GROMACS .gro file of C-alpha atoms in nm:
model
  310
    1UNK     CA    1   0.000   0.000   0.000
    2UNK     CA    2   0.144   0.336  -0.104
    3UNK     CA    3   0.175   0.592   0.175
    4UNK     CA    4   0.211   0.965   0.143
    5UNK     CA    5   0.576   1.064   0.207
    6UNK     CA    6   0.630   1.242   0.536
    7UNK     CA    7   0.779   1.591   0.552
    8UNK     CA    8   0.933   1.756   0.857
    9UNK     CA    9   0.945   2.137   0.848
   10UNK     CA   10   1.238   2.263   1.055
   11UNK     CA   11   1.181   2.612   1.196
   12UNK     CA   12   1.457   2.792   1.386
   13UNK     CA   13   1.304   3.079   1.584
   14UNK     CA   14   1.459   3.372   1.768
   15UNK     CA   15   1.277   3.690   1.879
   16UNK     CA   16   1.031   3.643   1.597
   17UNK     CA   17   0.709   3.763   1.757
   18UNK     CA   18   0.658   4.029   1.490
   19UNK     CA   19   0.649   3.779   1.203
   20UNK     CA   20   0.610   3.422   1.323
   21UNK     CA   21   0.229   3.414   1.332
   22UNK     CA   22   0.204   3.484   0.959
   23UNK     CA   23   0.468   3.222   0.884
   24UNK     CA   24   0.298   2.958   1.100
   25UNK     CA   25  -0.033   3.036   0.931
   26UNK     CA   26   0.129   2.978   0.591
   27UNK     CA   27   0.274   2.645   0.710
   28UNK     CA   28  -0.062   2.528   0.838
   29UNK     CA   29  -0.221   2.632   0.508
   30UNK     CA   30   0.000   2.396   0.306
   31UNK     CA   31  -0.204   2.177   0.072
   32UNK     CA   32   0.029   1.882   0.130
   33UNK     CA   33  -0.122   1.664   0.404
   34UNK     CA   34   0.161   1.473   0.575
   35UNK     CA   35   0.352   1.752   0.749
   36UNK     CA   36   0.502   1.790   1.095
   37UNK     CA   37   0.655   2.118   1.215
   38UNK     CA   38   0.955   2.099   1.448
   39UNK     CA   39   1.050   2.429   1.608
   40UNK     CA   40   1.355   2.516   1.812
   41UNK     CA   41   1.355   2.852   1.987
   42UNK     CA   42   1.707   2.986   2.028
   43UNK     CA   43   1.653   3.168   2.357
   44UNK     CA   44   1.408   3.441   2.258
   45UNK     CA   45   1.357   3.728   2.498
   46UNK     CA   46   1.023   3.835   2.349
   47UNK     CA   47   0.698   3.635   2.344
   48UNK     CA   48   0.792   3.407   2.054
   49UNK     CA   49   0.764   3.093   2.267
   50UNK     CA   50   0.420   3.181   2.402
   51UNK     CA   51   0.296   3.242   2.046
   52UNK     CA   52   0.424   2.899   1.941
   53UNK     CA   53   0.261   2.738   2.243
   54UNK     CA   54  -0.073   2.901   2.154
   55UNK     CA   55  -0.050   2.753   1.804
   56UNK     CA   56   0.030   2.410   1.948
   57UNK     CA   57  -0.276   2.429   2.173
   58UNK     CA   58  -0.508   2.536   1.893
   59UNK     CA   59  -0.364   2.342   1.602
   60UNK     CA   60  -0.556   2.051   1.447
   61UNK     CA   61  -0.375   1.718   1.478
   62UNK     CA   62  -0.341   1.678   1.099
   63UNK     CA   63  -0.035   1.908   1.107
   64UNK     CA   64   0.165   1.842   1.422
   65UNK     CA   65   0.369   2.122   1.581
   66UNK     CA   66   0.647   2.023   1.819
   67UNK     CA   67   0.848   2.273   2.022
   68UNK     CA   68   1.186   2.123   2.105
   69UNK     CA   69   1.364   2.193   2.431
   70UNK     CA   70   1.660   2.428   2.386
   71UNK     CA   71   1.824   2.370   2.723
   72UNK     CA   72   1.861   2.746   2.760
   73UNK     CA   73   2.133   2.745   2.495
   74UNK     CA   74   2.159   3.004   2.218
   75UNK     CA   75   2.322   2.828   1.922
   76UNK     CA   76   2.272   3.083   1.647
   77UNK     CA   77   2.250   3.007   1.278
   78UNK     CA   78   2.319   2.754   1.131
   79UNK     CA   79   2.375   2.545   1.445
   80UNK     CA   80   2.011   2.574   1.554
   81UNK     CA   81   1.898   2.419   1.224
   82UNK     CA   82   2.151   2.138   1.256
   83UNK     CA   83   2.029   2.071   1.609
   84UNK     CA   84   1.669   2.033   1.493
   85UNK     CA   85   1.784   1.783   1.231
   86UNK     CA   86   1.960   1.583   1.500
   87UNK     CA   87   1.664   1.580   1.738
   88UNK     CA   88   1.365   1.527   1.509
   89UNK     CA   89   1.261   1.171   1.417
   90UNK     CA   90   1.321   1.035   1.066
   91UNK     CA   91   1.103   1.144   0.776
   92UNK     CA   92   1.109   1.104   0.399
   93UNK     CA   93   1.184   1.472   0.342
   94UNK     CA   94   1.290   1.781   0.537
   95UNK     CA   95   1.236   2.152   0.473
   96UNK     CA   96   1.424   2.438   0.636
   97UNK     CA   97   1.205   2.727   0.747
   98UNK     CA   98   1.284   3.083   0.854
   99UNK     CA   99   1.047   3.253   1.097
  100UNK     CA  100   0.987   3.568   0.892
  101UNK     CA  101   0.902   3.439   0.544
  102UNK     CA  102   0.568   3.337   0.397
  103UNK     CA  103   0.513   3.008   0.216
  104UNK     CA  104   0.264   2.968  -0.068
  105UNK     CA  105   0.008   2.685  -0.025
  106UNK     CA  106   0.158   2.439  -0.277
  107UNK     CA  107   0.522   2.481  -0.172
  108UNK     CA  108   0.567   2.141  -0.008
  109UNK     CA  109   0.338   1.965  -0.257
  110UNK     CA  110   0.553   2.083  -0.550
  111UNK     CA  111   0.872   1.978  -0.373
  112UNK     CA  112   0.750   1.627  -0.291
  113UNK     CA  113   0.609   1.574  -0.641
  114UNK     CA  114   0.940   1.677  -0.798
  115UNK     CA  115   1.153   1.469  -0.563
  116UNK     CA  116   0.931   1.164  -0.597
  117UNK     CA  117   0.929   1.180  -0.977
  118UNK     CA  118   1.292   1.274  -1.040
  119UNK     CA  119   1.480   1.210  -0.719
  120UNK     CA  120   1.699   0.914  -0.634
  121UNK     CA  121   1.629   0.807  -0.274
  122UNK     CA  122   1.961   0.627  -0.237
  123UNK     CA  123   2.153   0.950  -0.309
  124UNK     CA  124   2.146   1.291  -0.136
  125UNK     CA  125   1.877   1.483  -0.322
  126UNK     CA  126   1.811   1.853  -0.269
  127UNK     CA  127   1.520   2.041  -0.426
  128UNK     CA  128   1.476   2.416  -0.441
  129UNK     CA  129   1.224   2.653  -0.594
  130UNK     CA  130   1.206   3.015  -0.696
  131UNK     CA  131   1.069   3.286  -0.467
  132UNK     CA  132   0.988   3.656  -0.446
  133UNK     CA  133   1.158   3.935  -0.251
  134UNK     CA  134   0.945   4.180  -0.052
  135UNK     CA  135   1.036   4.445   0.203
  136UNK     CA  136   0.900   4.408   0.554
  137UNK     CA  137   0.642   4.678   0.476
  138UNK     CA  138   0.500   4.476   0.184
  139UNK     CA  139   0.680   4.640  -0.109
  140UNK     CA  140   0.772   4.404  -0.394
  141UNK     CA  141   1.143   4.412  -0.478
  142UNK     CA  142   1.217   4.144  -0.738
  143UNK     CA  143   1.194   3.778  -0.828
  144UNK     CA  144   1.473   3.541  -0.738
  145UNK     CA  145   1.714   3.494  -1.030
  146UNK     CA  146   1.668   3.205  -1.269
  147UNK     CA  147   1.913   2.922  -1.197
  148UNK     CA  148   2.106   2.711  -1.443
  149UNK     CA  149   2.072   2.336  -1.457
  150UNK     CA  150   2.235   2.107  -1.379
  151UNK     CA  151   2.401   2.254  -1.070
  152UNK     CA  152   2.759   2.129  -1.035
  153UNK     CA  153   3.038   2.178  -0.783
  154UNK     CA  154   3.169   2.485  -0.967
  155UNK     CA  155   2.829   2.651  -0.926
  156UNK     CA  156   2.840   2.619  -0.545
  157UNK     CA  157   3.200   2.718  -0.471
  158UNK     CA  158   3.138   3.090  -0.413
  159UNK     CA  159   2.766   3.116  -0.482
  160UNK     CA  160   2.454   2.968  -0.323
  161UNK     CA  161   2.184   2.917  -0.587
  162UNK     CA  162   1.909   2.866  -0.328
  163UNK     CA  163   1.835   3.002   0.019
  164UNK     CA  164   1.754   2.759   0.296
  165UNK     CA  165   1.383   2.838   0.316
  166UNK     CA  166   1.311   2.703  -0.035
  167UNK     CA  167   1.521   2.387   0.009
  168UNK     CA  168   1.365   2.043   0.062
  169UNK     CA  169   1.589   1.736   0.090
  170UNK     CA  170   1.565   1.364   0.145
  171UNK     CA  171   1.661   1.137   0.435
  172UNK     CA  172   1.978   1.025   0.259
  173UNK     CA  173   2.097   1.386   0.246
  174UNK     CA  174   2.023   1.424   0.616
  175UNK     CA  175   2.217   1.110   0.701
  176UNK     CA  176   2.515   1.145   0.467
  177UNK     CA  177   2.565   1.522   0.474
  178UNK     CA  178   2.456   1.616   0.829
  179UNK     CA  179   2.432   1.331   1.081
  180UNK     CA  180   2.735   1.124   0.977
  181UNK     CA  181   2.967   1.425   0.951
  182UNK     CA  182   3.013   1.758   1.125
  183UNK     CA  183   2.914   2.050   0.898
  184UNK     CA  184   3.098   2.289   1.127
  185UNK     CA  185   2.997   2.653   1.093
  186UNK     CA  186   2.912   2.643   0.724
  187UNK     CA  187   2.561   2.767   0.647
  188UNK     CA  188   2.310   2.485   0.613
  189UNK     CA  189   2.196   2.572   0.260
  190UNK     CA  190   2.552   2.602   0.123
  191UNK     CA  191   2.665   2.281   0.289
  192UNK     CA  192   2.372   2.076   0.161
  193UNK     CA  193   2.385   2.213  -0.193
  194UNK     CA  194   2.759   2.157  -0.219
  195UNK     CA  195   2.721   1.803  -0.089
  196UNK     CA  196   2.437   1.721  -0.326
  197UNK     CA  197   2.630   1.870  -0.617
  198UNK     CA  198   2.920   1.634  -0.542
  199UNK     CA  199   2.745   1.316  -0.436
  200UNK     CA  200   2.381   1.333  -0.538
  201UNK     CA  201   2.127   1.537  -0.726
  202UNK     CA  202   2.000   1.897  -0.720
  203UNK     CA  203   1.655   1.967  -0.860
  204UNK     CA  204   1.569   2.326  -0.950
  205UNK     CA  205   1.205   2.431  -0.982
  206UNK     CA  206   1.142   2.773  -1.147
  207UNK     CA  207   0.801   2.807  -0.982
  208UNK     CA  208   0.793   3.064  -0.701
  209UNK     CA  209   0.682   2.904  -0.378
  210UNK     CA  210   0.744   3.167  -0.109
  211UNK     CA  211   0.790   3.530  -0.018
  212UNK     CA  212   1.129   3.620   0.128
  213UNK     CA  213   1.121   3.924   0.352
  214UNK     CA  214   1.416   4.160   0.310
  215UNK     CA  215   1.434   4.378   0.617
  216UNK     CA  216   1.511   4.746   0.579
  217UNK     CA  217   1.874   4.722   0.686
  218UNK     CA  218   1.942   4.436   0.443
  219UNK     CA  219   1.776   4.568   0.128
  220UNK     CA  220   2.043   4.804  -0.001
  221UNK     CA  221   2.304   4.563  -0.139
  222UNK     CA  222   2.140   4.260  -0.301
  223UNK     CA  223   1.838   4.447  -0.430
  224UNK     CA  224   2.011   4.736  -0.603
  225UNK     CA  225   2.170   4.789  -0.943
  226UNK     CA  226   2.473   4.593  -1.060
  227UNK     CA  227   2.696   4.898  -1.012
  228UNK     CA  228   2.584   4.945  -0.650
  229UNK     CA  229   2.610   4.571  -0.590
  230UNK     CA  230   2.964   4.570  -0.729
  231UNK     CA  231   3.064   4.854  -0.495
  232UNK     CA  232   2.910   4.664  -0.205
  233UNK     CA  233   3.099   4.346  -0.295
  234UNK     CA  234   3.428   4.528  -0.324
  235UNK     CA  235   3.379   4.714   0.003
  236UNK     CA  236   3.261   4.421   0.213
  237UNK     CA  237   3.461   4.138   0.061
  238UNK     CA  238   3.791   4.321   0.044
  239UNK     CA  239   3.760   4.493   0.380
  240UNK     CA  240   3.588   4.208   0.565
  241UNK     CA  241   3.651   3.839   0.628
  242UNK     CA  242   3.360   3.693   0.427
  243UNK     CA  243   3.572   3.557   0.144
  244UNK     CA  244   3.859   3.429   0.355
  245UNK     CA  245   3.593   3.251   0.566
  246UNK     CA  246   3.448   3.102   0.247
  247UNK     CA  247   3.789   2.963   0.155
  248UNK     CA  248   3.818   2.806   0.501
  249UNK     CA  249   3.474   2.646   0.461
  250UNK     CA  250   3.572   2.506   0.120
  251UNK     CA  251   3.888   2.362   0.273
  252UNK     CA  252   3.687   2.209   0.557
  253UNK     CA  253   3.438   2.055   0.312
  254UNK     CA  254   3.728   1.905   0.116
  255UNK     CA  255   3.876   1.764   0.435
  256UNK     CA  256   3.550   1.612   0.562
  257UNK     CA  257   3.470   1.438   0.231
  258UNK     CA  258   3.825   1.366   0.112
  259UNK     CA  259   3.752   0.993   0.076
  260UNK     CA  260   3.431   1.047  -0.124
  261UNK     CA  261   3.527   1.320  -0.368
  262UNK     CA  262   3.613   1.219  -0.722
  263UNK     CA  263   3.959   1.305  -0.860
  264UNK     CA  264   3.810   1.588  -1.070
  265UNK     CA  265   3.625   1.728  -0.767
  266UNK     CA  266   3.944   1.710  -0.561
  267UNK     CA  267   4.131   1.893  -0.836
  268UNK     CA  268   3.868   2.169  -0.855
  269UNK     CA  269   3.858   2.220  -0.480
  270UNK     CA  270   4.237   2.216  -0.450
  271UNK     CA  271   4.265   2.501  -0.699
  272UNK     CA  272   4.049   2.723  -0.476
  273UNK     CA  273   4.166   2.603  -0.134
  274UNK     CA  274   4.544   2.566  -0.169
  275UNK     CA  275   4.773   2.854  -0.062
  276UNK     CA  276   4.812   3.126  -0.324
  277UNK     CA  277   5.092   3.134  -0.575
  278UNK     CA  278   5.133   3.348  -0.883
  279UNK     CA  279   5.042   3.056  -1.110
  280UNK     CA  280   4.741   2.960  -0.902
  281UNK     CA  281   4.614   3.320  -0.892
  282UNK     CA  282   4.644   3.334  -1.269
  283UNK     CA  283   4.452   3.006  -1.309
  284UNK     CA  284   4.173   3.127  -1.080
  285UNK     CA  285   4.157   3.467  -1.246
  286UNK     CA  286   4.103   3.306  -1.586
  287UNK     CA  287   3.901   3.008  -1.467
  288UNK     CA  288   3.684   2.920  -1.770
  289UNK     CA  289   3.353   2.873  -1.588
  290UNK     CA  290   3.125   3.130  -1.429
  291UNK     CA  291   3.138   3.127  -1.049
  292UNK     CA  292   2.853   3.365  -0.962
  293UNK     CA  293   2.513   3.432  -1.115
  294UNK     CA  294   2.523   3.812  -1.128
  295UNK     CA  295   2.781   4.000  -1.333
  296UNK     CA  296   2.875   4.231  -1.045
  297UNK     CA  297   2.952   3.934  -0.822
  298UNK     CA  298   3.156   3.767  -1.093
  299UNK     CA  299   3.365   4.080  -1.148
  300UNK     CA  300   3.420   4.114  -0.774
  301UNK     CA  301   3.544   3.761  -0.722
  302UNK     CA  302   3.780   3.780  -1.021
  303UNK     CA  303   3.925   4.097  -0.870
  304UNK     CA  304   3.975   3.916  -0.540
  305UNK     CA  305   4.165   3.644  -0.726
  306UNK     CA  306   4.375   3.910  -0.899
  307UNK     CA  307   4.487   4.074  -0.575
  308UNK     CA  308   4.536   3.743  -0.394
  309UNK     CA  309   4.263   3.801  -0.136
  310UNK     CA  310   4.143   3.441  -0.177
   0.00000   0.00000   0.00000
């Protein structure tokens, strides 16, 4: 007898009282029937927990909400997401969830249909969809960029084609990429996508399944013109540690999976993780494949290669 695949939604909450009701409403409005919602509060000081408890008390049993104990520990992101994955029981699929976005009713249904029809359950499979950007006062900003297919290792070296809240992945991905290894401090979406690109399958769905809220203080860089975005990249990535951190994360990924990576994957990673030399800088500067989706980002990273920043 065929059963409907189970889906666990993994919601990491922290001081989200302003937004979490609308997000929980959108989760409970999902048209897909076999959903459980696992929430870990990361030590909120507002009334986030009491709001979640009200929803648990009033929620129909068809969509179970479970509030995990946090032990009074603030883990931050991404560790709070990883902790939920460790504590929740097994399911067929898992979906990361941010507290301040809004999901469209068919989001999980589309993901399961795609994974069931095209996925390979014995391999780490990661699905992601398109979405829409809005400000926190309801102003539309833009659609998420179209993504190329297939997604390979080169596409996830210095770029993340999907944010965590539109990612759905299978039990094999949970086991092989999260539970059996230590992802460290790498962001959950980047880690999963890079792992699936190397060892499994990434499925990209152009349909837009959610609204992503860009808060006022975060709107200026990603949602501006290419020229402004380029200036932002150059300012933050040259002056800050973001790109040197990215190189450390790539090195850590290579170390963790050194016995599983193919020779070509090892060669690609080694080019971008080994200490700089004049020859290696030249090879990275003129690397024949695109590394970022937007032109401004691509120009910025090539400049960083040129000056030996990464």
